[in-house]
CSV table of C-alpha atoms in Angstrom, one decimal:
chain,number,residue,atom,x,y,z
A,24,SER,CA,-8.5,-4.1,12.2
A,25,ASN,CA,-4.8,-5.1,11.9
A,26,THR,CA,-4.1,-2.2,9.6
A,27,GLY,CA,-5.6,0.3,12.1
A,28,ARG,CA,-3.6,-1.2,15.0
A,29,GLU,CA,-0.4,-1.1,12.9
A,30,ARG,CA,-1.0,2.6,12.0
A,31,ALA,CA,-1.7,3.5,15.6
A,32,LEU,CA,1.5,1.7,16.7
A,33,GLN,CA,3.5,3.4,14.0
A,34,ALA,CA,2.1,6.8,14.9
A,35,SER,CA,2.9,6.3,18.6
A,36,LEU,CA,6.4,5.2,17.9
A,37,LEU,CA,7.1,8.0,15.5
A,38,MET,CA,5.8,10.6,18.0
A,39,ARG,CA,8.0,9.2,20.7
A,40,LEU,CA,11.0,9.3,18.4
A,41,VAL,CA,10.2,12.9,17.4
A,42,LYS,CA,9.9,13.9,21.1
A,43,PHE,CA,13.2,12.2,21.8
A,44,PHE,CA,15.1,14.2,19.2
A,45,ARG,CA,13.4,17.4,20.2
A,46,ASN,CA,14.4,16.7,23.8
A,47,ARG,CA,18.0,15.9,22.7
A,48,HIS,CA,18.3,19.2,20.9
A,49,ARG,CA,16.9,21.0,24.0
A,50,ASN,CA,19.3,19.1,26.3
A,51,ASN,CA,22.3,19.9,24.0
A,52,SER,CA,21.5,23.6,24.3
A,53,ILE,CA,21.7,23.5,28.1
A,54,ARG,CA,24.5,20.9,28.4
A,55,SER,CA,26.9,23.5,29.7
A,56,ASN,CA,24.8,23.7,32.9
A,57,ARG,CA,24.9,19.9,33.5
A,58,ASN,CA,27.4,17.7,35.1
A,59,THR,CA,29.8,16.6,32.2
A,60,ASN,CA,29.8,13.0,33.6
A,61,GLU,CA,26.0,12.7,33.1
A,62,ILE,CA,24.9,10.2,30.4
A,63,LEU,CA,21.6,10.7,28.7
A,64,THR,CA,20.0,7.3,27.6
A,65,PRO,CA,17.4,7.6,24.8
A,66,PHE,CA,14.3,5.5,24.9
A,67,LEU,CA,15.3,3.9,21.5
A,68,LEU,CA,18.8,2.9,22.5
A,69,ASP,CA,19.6,-0.4,20.8
A,70,GLN,CA,15.9,-0.9,19.9
A,71,THR,CA,14.4,-1.3,16.4
A,72,LEU,CA,11.9,1.1,14.9
A,73,LEU,CA,9.7,-0.6,12.3
A,74,ILE,CA,8.3,1.6,9.6
A,75,VAL,CA,5.2,0.0,8.0
A,76,GLU,CA,4.1,2.8,5.6
A,77,PRO,CA,6.1,4.8,3.0
A,78,ILE,CA,7.3,8.0,4.8
A,79,GLN,CA,8.0,10.8,2.3
A,80,GLY,CA,8.1,13.9,4.5
A,81,GLU,CA,11.5,15.6,4.2
A,82,MET,CA,11.8,16.7,7.8
A,83,LEU,CA,10.6,13.5,9.3
A,84,VAL,CA,13.0,11.4,7.2
A,85,LYS,CA,15.9,13.7,8.2
A,86,ARG,CA,15.1,13.1,11.8
A,87,LEU,CA,14.8,9.3,11.3
A,88,LEU,CA,18.2,9.3,9.6
A,89,ASN,CA,19.7,10.3,13.0
A,90,LEU,CA,18.4,7.0,14.5
A,91,PRO,CA,21.0,4.4,13.3
A,92,PRO,CA,23.8,5.5,15.8
A,93,VAL,CA,21.5,4.7,18.7
A,94,GLY,CA,19.0,2.3,17.3
A,95,LYS,CA,18.0,0.3,14.2
A,96,LEU,CA,15.6,1.1,11.4
A,97,ALA,CA,13.5,-1.6,9.9
A,98,VAL,CA,11.2,-0.9,6.9
A,99,LEU,CA,8.4,-2.9,5.3
A,100,VAL,CA,8.4,-2.1,1.6
A,101,TYR,CA,5.3,-2.6,-0.6
A,102,ASP,CA,6.8,-1.3,-3.9
A,103,LEU,CA,8.8,1.5,-5.4
A,104,LEU,CA,6.4,2.1,-8.3
A,105,PRO,CA,6.5,5.9,-8.1
A,106,ILE,CA,10.2,5.5,-9.1
A,107,SER,CA,10.0,2.6,-11.5
A,108,ASN,CA,6.6,3.6,-13.1
A,109,PRO,CA,6.1,7.4,-12.5
A,110,GLU,CA,3.6,7.6,-15.4
A,111,PHE,CA,1.0,6.2,-13.0
A,112,PHE,CA,1.5,8.6,-10.1
A,113,ALA,CA,0.9,12.3,-9.3
A,114,ALA,CA,3.8,14.7,-9.6
A,115,SER,CA,3.8,15.4,-5.9
A,116,SER,CA,4.3,11.7,-5.1
A,117,ILE,CA,7.2,11.4,-7.5
A,118,ARG,CA,9.0,14.5,-6.1
A,119,SER,CA,8.7,13.3,-2.5
A,120,PHE,CA,9.4,9.6,-2.9
A,121,PRO,CA,13.2,9.9,-3.0
A,122,TYR,CA,13.1,10.8,0.7
A,123,PHE,CA,11.7,7.3,1.3
A,124,LEU,CA,14.6,5.9,-0.8
A,125,ASN,CA,17.0,7.8,1.5
A,126,LEU,CA,15.3,6.2,4.5
A,127,LEU,CA,15.8,2.7,3.0
A,128,SER,CA,19.5,3.5,2.4
A,129,ALA,CA,19.9,4.0,6.1
A,130,SER,CA,17.9,1.0,7.2
A,131,GLN,CA,19.4,-2.1,8.7
A,132,ASN,CA,16.4,-4.4,7.9
A,133,ILE,CA,14.3,-4.2,4.8
A,134,SER,CA,11.4,-6.6,4.3
A,135,CYS,CA,9.8,-6.7,0.9
A,136,ILE,CA,6.3,-8.0,0.2
A,137,SER,CA,7.4,-9.9,-3.0
A,138,ASN,CA,10.5,-10.9,-4.9
A,139,PHE,CA,9.5,-8.3,-7.5
A,140,THR,CA,9.7,-5.5,-4.8
A,141,LEU,CA,13.0,-7.0,-3.6
A,142,ASP,CA,14.4,-6.6,-7.1
A,143,GLN,CA,13.1,-3.0,-7.1
A,144,VAL,CA,14.9,-2.2,-3.9
A,145,ARG,CA,18.2,-3.7,-5.1
A,146,LYS,CA,17.9,-1.7,-8.3
A,147,TYR,CA,16.9,1.7,-7.0
A,148,VAL,CA,18.3,1.9,-3.4
A,149,ARG,CA,21.9,2.4,-2.4
A,150,LEU,CA,21.9,-0.2,0.3
A,151,ASP,CA,24.0,-0.3,3.4
A,152,THR,CA,26.4,-3.2,3.0
A,153,ARG,CA,25.3,-4.5,6.4
A,154,ALA,CA,21.6,-4.2,5.6
A,155,LYS,CA,19.5,-7.4,5.7
A,156,VAL,CA,17.1,-7.4,2.8
A,157,GLU,CA,14.6,-10.2,2.4
A,158,PRO,CA,11.2,-11.1,0.9
A,159,LEU,CA,8.3,-11.3,3.4
A,160,LEU,CA,5.4,-12.4,1.2
A,161,LEU,CA,1.9,-11.2,2.1
A,162,PRO,CA,-0.6,-13.7,3.5
A,163,LEU,CA,-3.8,-14.1,1.5
A,164,GLY,CA,-6.0,-12.7,4.3
A,165,PHE,CA,-8.6,-15.5,4.3
A,166,THR,CA,-8.9,-17.7,7.3
A,167,ASP,CA,-11.4,-19.8,5.3
A,168,VAL,CA,-12.0,-20.1,1.6
A,169,PRO,CA,-15.2,-18.2,0.7
A,170,ARG,CA,-17.9,-20.6,-0.2
A,171,ASP,CA,-19.6,-20.3,-3.6
A,172,THR,CA,-22.9,-18.4,-3.3
A,173,SER,CA,-22.8,-17.0,-6.9
A,174,GLN,CA,-25.9,-19.1,-7.9
A,175,TYR,CA,-28.1,-17.0,-5.6
A,176,ARG,CA,-27.5,-13.7,-7.5
A,177,PRO,CA,-29.9,-12.8,-10.3
A,178,LEU,CA,-27.0,-12.1,-12.7
A,179,PRO,CA,-23.5,-13.6,-12.8
A,180,MET,CA,-21.2,-11.1,-11.0
A,181,PHE,CA,-17.7,-10.2,-12.1
A,182,LEU,CA,-15.7,-8.7,-9.3
A,183,CYS,CA,-12.7,-6.4,-9.5
A,184,VAL,CA,-10.9,-5.4,-6.3
A,185,GLY,CA,-8.4,-2.5,-6.2
A,186,SER,CA,-8.2,1.2,-5.6
A,187,ILE,CA,-9.4,3.3,-8.6
A,188,GLU,CA,-6.1,4.7,-9.9
A,189,PRO,CA,-4.3,4.8,-13.3
A,190,ARG,CA,-2.1,1.7,-12.8
A,191,LYS,CA,-5.1,-0.5,-12.0
A,192,ASN,CA,-6.3,-0.2,-15.6
A,193,HIS,CA,-10.0,0.0,-14.8
A,194,LEU,CA,-10.7,1.7,-18.1
A,195,SER,CA,-9.8,-1.5,-20.0
A,196,ILE,CA,-12.1,-3.5,-17.8
A,197,LEU,CA,-15.0,-1.1,-18.3
A,198,ARG,CA,-14.5,-0.9,-22.1
A,199,ALA,CA,-14.4,-4.7,-22.3
A,200,ALA,CA,-17.6,-5.0,-20.2
A,201,GLU,CA,-19.4,-2.4,-22.4
A,202,ASN,CA,-18.4,-4.4,-25.5
A,203,CYS,CA,-20.0,-7.5,-23.9
A,204,TRP,CA,-23.1,-5.7,-22.8
A,205,MET,CA,-23.6,-4.2,-26.3
A,206,ASN,CA,-23.4,-7.8,-27.7
A,207,GLY,CA,-26.3,-8.9,-25.4
A,208,LEU,CA,-24.4,-10.6,-22.6
A,209,GLU,CA,-26.1,-10.2,-19.2
A,210,PHE,CA,-23.9,-9.9,-16.1
A,211,GLU,CA,-23.1,-7.5,-13.3
A,212,LEU,CA,-19.7,-5.8,-12.8
A,213,ILE,CA,-18.6,-4.6,-9.3
A,214,LEU,CA,-15.6,-2.5,-8.7
A,215,ALA,CA,-14.6,-2.6,-5.1
A,216,GLY,CA,-11.8,-0.3,-3.9
A,217,GLY,CA,-10.8,3.1,-2.6
A,218,GLN,CA,-11.1,6.3,-4.6
A,219,GLY,CA,-7.4,6.5,-5.4
A,220,TRP,CA,-6.3,9.4,-7.6
A,221,SER,CA,-6.3,10.7,-11.2
A,222,ASN,CA,-9.5,8.7,-11.8
A,223,ASP,CA,-11.8,11.3,-13.3
A,224,GLU,CA,-12.0,9.5,-16.6
A,225,VAL,CA,-12.9,6.2,-14.9
A,226,ILE,CA,-15.6,7.8,-12.8
A,227,GLU,CA,-17.1,9.7,-15.7
A,228,PHE,CA,-17.2,6.5,-17.8
A,229,CYS,CA,-18.9,4.7,-14.9
A,230,ILE,CA,-21.6,7.4,-14.7
A,231,GLU,CA,-22.1,7.2,-18.5
A,232,LEU,CA,-22.5,3.4,-18.3
A,233,LYS,CA,-25.0,3.6,-15.4
A,234,GLU,CA,-27.0,6.1,-17.4
A,235,ARG,CA,-27.1,3.5,-20.2
A,236,GLY,CA,-28.6,1.1,-17.7
A,237,ARG,CA,-25.6,-1.1,-17.3
A,238,ALA,CA,-25.4,-3.4,-14.3
A,239,LEU,CA,-22.4,-1.6,-12.8
A,240,LYS,CA,-21.7,-0.9,-9.1
A,241,ILE,CA,-18.8,0.9,-7.4
A,242,ILE,CA,-18.2,0.0,-3.7
A,243,ASN,CA,-15.6,2.3,-2.0
A,244,ASP,CA,-13.8,1.2,1.1
A,245,ALA,CA,-15.6,-2.1,1.7
A,246,SER,CA,-15.1,-3.6,5.1
A,247,ASP,CA,-13.3,-7.0,5.4
A,248,PRO,CA,-16.6,-8.9,6.0
A,249,SER,CA,-18.3,-7.1,3.1
A,250,LEU,CA,-15.3,-8.0,0.8
A,251,PHE,CA,-15.4,-11.6,1.9
A,252,GLU,CA,-19.1,-11.7,1.0
A,253,LEU,CA,-18.3,-10.3,-2.4
A,254,TYR,CA,-15.7,-13.0,-3.0
A,255,SER,CA,-18.3,-15.6,-2.1
A,256,GLU,CA,-21.0,-14.2,-4.4
A,257,ALA,CA,-18.7,-13.6,-7.4
A,258,PHE,CA,-19.1,-15.8,-10.5
A,259,ALA,CA,-15.6,-14.8,-11.6
A,260,PHE,CA,-12.8,-12.2,-10.9
A,261,ILE,CA,-11.1,-9.8,-13.2
A,262,THR,CA,-7.9,-7.7,-12.4
A,263,ILE,CA,-5.6,-6.5,-15.1
A,264,PRO,CA,-3.3,-3.8,-13.6
A,265,TRP,CA,-0.4,-2.5,-15.5
A,266,VAL,CA,2.0,-3.1,-12.6
A,267,GLU,CA,1.7,-4.4,-9.0
A,268,GLY,CA,4.0,-4.8,-6.0
A,269,PHE,CA,2.4,-8.1,-5.1
A,270,GLY,CA,-1.2,-8.4,-6.5
A,271,LEU,CA,-3.0,-9.4,-3.3
A,272,PRO,CA,-6.5,-9.2,-4.9
A,273,LEU,CA,-5.3,-11.5,-7.7
A,274,ALA,CA,-3.9,-14.0,-5.2
A,275,GLU,CA,-7.1,-13.9,-3.1
A,276,ALA,CA,-9.2,-14.5,-6.2
A,277,ILE,CA,-7.1,-17.5,-7.3
A,278,SER,CA,-7.4,-18.9,-3.8
A,279,THR,CA,-11.2,-19.2,-4.1
A,280,GLY,CA,-10.8,-21.7,-7.0
A,281,LYS,CA,-13.2,-19.6,-9.2
A,282,PRO,CA,-12.5,-18.4,-12.7
A,283,THR,CA,-10.0,-15.5,-12.6
A,284,ILE,CA,-9.0,-13.2,-15.4
């Protein structure tokens, strides 16, 4: 997948960068034995290193902060929610996230996935006056609009796409669904997304609803083809997160032309 290739490329570039700084440190320690006229040219001289995931490791960020004199840093920013909305994140993420802000402060190019995220960057990051900061909106991800196959399911299916974590507000969806089920409405609810964190209450409620015989299904880490099929089969979509950097599932749902809550 594109995500897998991006992560592999990022890992490769970062390892080459780390090796460069390690070698530079080693070369500095033996410089007295070298010809003083010798010039060492790093691999990343005048090149741009693109960071596509939030990097929050203290030592790695400190090494990356040494790059600007010899190369450029470019960062793709999804959101700064651990800073703007810490109530939805684990304490460890909140403590380490400022290192990512330090990395942004030293970056020459910052691309944000939405104007909302762009506003967050300008609010929380001490930007370099020469930095280029711009929105780079996410594509919807569908090459074709999913055709409507909802009529072939035995029950109308409501689809919610998103990792199961506090800010996605799954509890409100589940409570609303149970209220409808208790009033005799017949439908299926599918939650498609990764496990996330701090989701014990959601998982326990899902187990309770299944024990009551409710038509509820959780699909973790659905593949792109499987997700596309779910979009095709859905009668309607529901996504009511407290806060989003962009809201890709919402944009995808609207693009199908089906009812979206």
